[in-house]
Amino acid sequence: MTLTIVWGLGWVVTSIEPTAYPRFKRLITAHELHLFFSPTRDELQWASDATDGDEHLLALLLMLKSYQRMGCFPKLEDVPDMVVDFVRRLVELPEDTLPVYQAEKTAKNHRGLVRKRVGVLYDQAEARRIVEQSIRKEAAAKNRPADLINIALEKVVEAGLELPAFSTFDAMASKIRREVNTAICDGVHDRISPAERAGLARLLEDRDGDGTTLFNRLKKPAQGPSWSHFKTLTKRLEWLEDLGDTDVWMDGVAAGKVTDFAGEADAADVAELRDYRPVKRLALVACLVHKARMRVRDDLATMFCKRVATKVKKAKQELEEIRLAEREIVEALIGNYRTVLKHIDEGGPVHAALVKAAAMTAGGSPGGGG
């Protein structure tokens, strides 16, 4: 089975992020109706042979075409009216025909027929195992629930299994993500020494010169590339280094997780962080310190390069000015040297050579004598 999931017909939004779990969209174009929901002659014959009435025929065709499009069985009441009307008209059923089942046993039997036709297995236990395994593996590096759900969706489709309900993906992603993040925070906390933990805790209590907590200093961006700002940034790096070796704290933690945790701390204020459990609060602050340390280092390198570039540009300008001044001096010296030679060597070999050259030039010019 091949499952194609597109923005048009297959996206649902969780409480946090959009995922690729297939759902109907509100408006479906005529082209999409014909492309995805037109039963073939063979499919119509297959459905007719398997049913004993118009309602069941319509219901079975809708389940087949919906599954082919989305990889799961929607509730018949969730199938858009325009899709129902399109299929009903296409197979020439009466306008009052509705896709309903009088008995759940019939609906279950029809789902089995569809699975057999499209070649998919119905094994919810195996599907849930794949979902849990893939989410747990990816949760060590990824933090967005939508990313975790999308990866699990892909793995289930690759296994040729029917997709579990979206609530299964959502619940597993939430539960496993929480477990993994808790374990990561515990690990970060344990790698920080008691003295360093006390120092991080003081960031939320001690005040800076402007009256704000030292925690806010972690969020301050670099200023313009002046030497005074460079010195200030150097002092900030020394302050961050004194808080502890953040590389040790983040040992084994995926870069994406560090970035997400630091982003969560950066978006919160001190009052909000105090509502977190102590271990998580400390881990988030530690991640923010780690990212601030990296950022300050990058800012220092960038600022230094800009300052050096400014100096190099100024030096080149000064060098060009010196070169022009030296050239004027050299040209003046050469002119003076010629004048000196002319007077010192008057009547001598140099003077004779100059006279001879002048005579030859004059003699060879147009209209010259001789």
XYZ file of C-alpha atoms in Angstrom:
370
model
C 0.000 0.000 0.000
C 1.169 3.489 -0.813
C -0.035 6.327 1.384
C 0.228 9.843 0.038
C -0.270 12.579 2.601
C -0.586 16.148 1.339
C -1.555 19.501 2.777
C -4.851 19.363 0.900
C -6.387 16.179 2.198
C -4.282 14.939 5.033
C -3.442 17.281 7.856
C -4.739 17.690 11.361
C -3.681 20.136 14.023
C -2.952 18.974 17.558
C -3.139 21.347 20.473
C 0.458 22.307 19.737
C 1.601 21.651 16.176
C 0.253 20.439 12.827
C 0.917 16.797 12.022
C 0.643 14.604 8.942
C -2.163 12.458 10.317
C -4.697 12.202 7.453
C -8.002 14.030 7.684
C -10.480 15.440 5.215
C -10.229 19.116 4.439
C -13.295 21.296 4.406
C -13.217 22.164 0.710
C -12.282 19.594 -1.918
C -11.918 20.649 -5.541
C -13.695 18.915 -8.415
C -10.321 17.749 -9.687
C -9.536 16.112 -6.333
C -12.943 14.433 -6.257
C -12.415 12.844 -9.671
C -8.775 12.004 -8.968
C -9.159 10.401 -5.552
C -12.779 9.363 -5.109
C -13.902 7.987 -8.476
C -14.506 4.228 -8.170
C -13.188 2.214 -11.093
C -15.440 -0.230 -12.933
C -13.643 -3.098 -11.226
C -14.069 -1.515 -7.789
C -17.773 -0.953 -8.422
C -18.231 -4.577 -9.454
C -16.279 -5.747 -6.388
C -18.422 -3.623 -4.055
C -21.659 -4.704 -5.747
C -20.770 -8.377 -5.313
C -20.019 -7.815 -1.616
C -23.177 -5.897 -0.697
C -26.925 -6.463 -0.768
C -28.266 -2.919 -0.884
C -27.666 0.642 -2.000
C -26.757 1.931 1.479
C -24.112 -0.731 2.036
C -22.798 -0.300 -1.512
C -22.307 3.428 -0.983
C -20.781 2.880 2.453
C -18.304 0.280 1.200
C -17.205 2.423 -1.745
C -16.678 5.397 0.559
C -14.605 3.304 2.957
C -12.512 1.952 0.080
C -11.793 5.303 -1.549
C -11.190 7.023 1.797
C -8.746 4.334 2.875
C -6.915 4.454 -0.452
C -6.500 8.173 0.003
C -5.723 8.413 3.711
C -4.562 5.035 4.989
C -7.211 4.789 7.685
C -10.970 4.405 8.043
C -12.815 7.622 8.853
C -16.164 7.519 10.547
C -18.791 7.565 7.810
C -20.402 10.606 9.418
C -17.054 12.422 9.059
C -16.914 11.907 5.280
C -17.721 15.300 3.701
C -21.153 15.575 2.082
C -19.581 16.619 -1.202
C -17.636 13.334 -1.322
C -20.775 11.322 -0.490
C -22.785 13.176 -3.141
C -20.037 12.733 -5.734
C -19.740 8.965 -5.276
C -23.518 8.529 -5.083
C -24.065 10.358 -8.381
C -21.157 8.599 -10.058
C -22.545 5.108 -9.375
C -26.098 6.319 -10.113
C -27.682 5.596 -6.744
C -30.921 7.308 -5.628
C -30.421 10.746 -4.104
C -31.834 9.686 -0.746
C -29.285 6.858 -0.365
C -27.180 7.291 2.786
C -23.985 5.423 3.747
C -25.179 3.715 6.932
C -24.846 0.328 8.587
C -27.639 -1.225 10.573
C -25.201 -3.601 12.294
C -21.605 -3.029 13.444
C -20.819 -6.588 12.350
C -21.447 -5.594 8.726
C -19.226 -2.528 9.037
C -16.464 -4.641 10.557
C -16.786 -7.176 7.737
C -16.560 -4.416 5.131
C -13.419 -2.992 6.748
C -11.884 -6.436 6.443
C -12.799 -6.563 2.746
C -11.159 -3.194 2.156
C -7.984 -4.241 3.982
C -7.749 -7.383 1.897
C -8.235 -5.452 -1.342
C -5.614 -2.782 -0.610
C -3.191 -5.288 0.913
C -2.857 -3.865 4.399
C -2.637 -5.681 7.721
C -4.802 -4.869 10.716
C -2.575 -5.337 13.735
C -3.118 -2.526 16.201
C -0.811 -4.049 18.801
C 2.089 -4.149 16.336
C 1.233 -0.669 15.078
C 1.296 0.709 18.630
C 4.601 -1.046 19.251
C 6.096 0.626 16.168
C 4.666 3.992 17.217
C 6.110 3.721 20.710
C 9.495 2.484 19.497
C 9.917 5.188 16.857
C 8.732 8.002 19.137
C 10.974 6.901 21.989
C 13.969 6.732 19.644
C 13.378 10.143 18.101
C 12.364 11.858 21.349
C 15.992 11.758 22.463
C 16.805 14.320 19.761
C 13.492 15.928 18.767
C 11.112 17.811 21.009
C 8.139 18.936 18.882
C 5.197 16.511 19.256
C 4.314 16.978 15.588
C 7.764 15.798 14.526
C 7.481 12.711 16.707
C 4.008 11.886 15.411
C 5.028 12.363 11.778
C 7.974 9.993 12.134
C 5.766 7.371 13.785
C 3.192 7.759 10.990
C 5.854 7.119 8.389
C 7.091 3.985 10.175
C 3.596 2.501 10.466
C 2.918 3.147 6.779
C 6.249 1.574 5.825
C 5.260 -1.530 7.793
C 2.083 -1.854 5.722
C -0.158 -1.528 8.755
C -3.402 0.323 9.231
C -2.937 3.572 11.120
C -4.182 3.654 14.719
C -6.444 6.504 15.766
C -4.828 9.906 16.044
C -5.485 9.910 19.783
C -3.109 6.941 20.041
C -0.285 8.881 18.388
C -1.026 12.021 20.383
C -1.165 10.239 23.740
C 2.014 8.239 23.094
C 3.940 11.289 21.877
C 2.915 13.254 24.963
C 3.690 10.447 27.409
C 7.020 9.352 25.896
C 8.207 12.910 25.313
C 7.536 13.701 28.963
C 9.406 10.586 30.109
C 12.418 11.268 27.876
C 12.600 14.945 28.812
C 12.385 14.082 32.507
C 15.275 11.650 32.124
C 17.335 14.277 30.259
C 16.675 16.916 32.927
C 17.603 14.450 35.652
C 20.860 13.679 33.859
C 21.758 17.360 33.449
C 20.962 17.983 37.114
C 23.138 15.084 38.248
C 26.143 16.291 36.194
C 26.072 19.707 37.891
C 27.990 19.903 41.151
C 26.222 21.144 44.320
C 28.251 24.374 44.249
C 27.342 24.977 40.610
C 23.666 24.291 41.357
C 23.777 26.957 44.039
C 25.321 29.377 41.548
C 22.583 28.692 38.991
C 19.912 29.132 41.650
C 21.338 32.547 42.539
C 20.759 33.684 38.949
C 17.059 33.767 39.770
C 17.596 35.666 43.025
C 20.564 38.058 42.758
C 20.075 41.432 41.127
C 22.167 43.108 38.479
C 23.157 46.769 38.441
C 19.949 47.737 36.614
C 17.756 46.034 39.224
C 16.901 42.963 37.137
C 17.927 39.443 38.103
C 21.153 37.971 36.785
C 18.971 35.524 34.866
C 18.062 38.343 32.467
C 21.744 38.925 31.756
C 21.788 35.541 30.019
C 19.327 36.852 27.444
C 21.082 40.119 26.566
C 22.270 40.314 22.941
C 25.658 41.666 21.912
C 25.992 45.373 21.136
C 27.888 47.114 18.341
C 31.506 46.125 17.536
C 33.294 48.755 19.599
C 36.299 47.989 21.808
C 34.311 48.958 24.916
C 31.578 46.499 23.988
C 34.227 43.896 23.216
C 35.645 44.304 26.713
C 32.163 44.074 28.228
C 31.489 40.900 26.275
C 34.792 39.433 27.425
C 33.796 40.015 31.038
C 30.425 38.374 30.384
C 32.171 35.293 28.997
C 34.374 35.133 32.095
C 31.242 35.342 34.247
C 29.605 32.510 32.287
C 32.751 30.381 32.485
C 32.775 30.813 36.258
C 29.286 29.319 36.488
C 30.647 25.933 35.432
C 31.690 23.771 32.502
C 28.459 23.572 30.544
C 29.980 21.076 28.100
C 30.092 18.597 30.974
C 26.505 19.419 31.951
C 25.240 18.792 28.410
C 27.242 15.642 27.805
C 25.146 13.196 25.785
C 22.241 15.615 25.289
C 21.243 16.200 21.658
C 21.871 19.721 20.393
C 18.230 20.063 19.390
C 17.082 19.272 22.907
C 19.491 21.805 24.409
C 18.198 24.449 22.000
C 14.555 23.677 22.808
C 15.125 23.657 26.574
C 17.100 26.899 26.372
C 14.324 28.417 24.269
C 11.764 27.436 26.887
C 13.852 29.087 29.609
C 14.446 32.167 27.463
C 10.697 32.587 26.872
C 9.934 32.386 30.585
C 10.488 34.941 33.307
C 11.731 34.250 36.817
C 8.224 33.978 38.269
C 7.238 31.373 35.687
C 10.391 29.330 36.232
C 9.714 29.151 39.954
C 6.563 27.166 39.153
C 8.651 24.378 37.601
C 9.815 21.442 39.675
C 13.354 22.192 40.968
C 15.194 19.630 38.824
C 13.562 20.775 35.589
C 14.021 24.457 36.480
C 17.727 23.946 37.081
C 18.134 21.955 33.853
C 16.407 24.623 31.760
C 18.549 27.390 33.278
C 21.672 25.273 32.678
C 20.706 24.871 29.014
C 20.204 28.629 28.706
C 23.637 29.221 30.278
C 25.166 26.768 27.821
C 23.578 28.504 24.821
C 24.493 31.944 26.210
C 28.096 30.794 26.573
C 28.134 29.599 22.972
C 26.478 32.791 21.757
C 28.936 35.051 23.603
C 31.854 33.157 22.122
C 30.403 33.551 18.657
C 29.678 37.233 19.310
C 33.244 37.793 20.502
C 34.674 36.173 17.383
C 32.335 38.164 15.137
C 33.059 41.411 16.942
C 36.811 40.784 16.823
C 36.666 40.062 13.089
C 34.681 43.246 12.483
C 37.149 45.307 14.512
C 40.118 43.775 12.701
C 38.399 44.349 9.345
C 37.920 48.003 10.253
C 41.572 48.322 11.222
C 42.723 46.580 8.031
C 40.581 48.887 5.911
C 41.962 51.952 7.673
C 45.522 50.624 7.360
C 45.093 50.099 3.620
C 43.867 53.667 3.212
C 46.814 55.013 5.183
C 49.216 52.820 3.216
C 47.839 54.171 -0.055
C 48.246 57.734 1.200
C 51.858 56.983 2.196
C 52.519 55.396 -1.203
C 51.213 58.454 -3.048
C 53.247 60.778 -0.833
C 56.390 58.676 -1.358
C 55.850 58.702 -5.110
C 55.716 62.517 -5.117
C 58.922 62.607 -3.088
C 60.652 60.152 -5.444
C 59.554 62.109 -8.529
C 60.818 65.334 -6.947
C 64.172 63.700 -6.085
C 64.549 62.375 -9.630
C 63.864 65.843 -11.037
C 66.393 67.387 -8.646
C 68.924 64.676 -9.536
C 68.610 65.448 -13.218
C 69.140 69.148 -12.565
C 72.187 68.428 -10.419
C 73.683 66.135 -13.045
C 73.140 68.732 -15.725
C 75.090 71.383 -13.840
C 77.785 69.188 -12.341
C 78.597 67.385 -15.585
C 78.500 70.400 -17.861
C 80.942 69.699 -20.684
C 81.478 66.147 -19.438
C 80.470 62.785 -20.924
C 76.890 62.919 -19.647
C 76.383 66.416 -20.951
C 77.866 65.428 -24.313
C 75.557 62.427 -24.523
C 72.528 64.588 -23.771
C 73.534 67.118 -26.455
C 74.118 64.320 -28.951
C 70.749 62.741 -28.171
C 69.004 66.081 -28.509
C 70.710 66.687 -31.840
C 69.742 63.259 -33.126
C 66.153 63.782 -32.070
C 66.008 67.185 -33.678
C 67.653 65.875 -36.859
C 65.229 62.999 -37.225
C 62.097 65.030 -36.745
C 60.007 66.133 -39.729
C 61.380 69.298 -41.283
C 64.657 68.901 -39.449
C 67.945 69.871 -40.996
C 70.642 67.577 -42.428
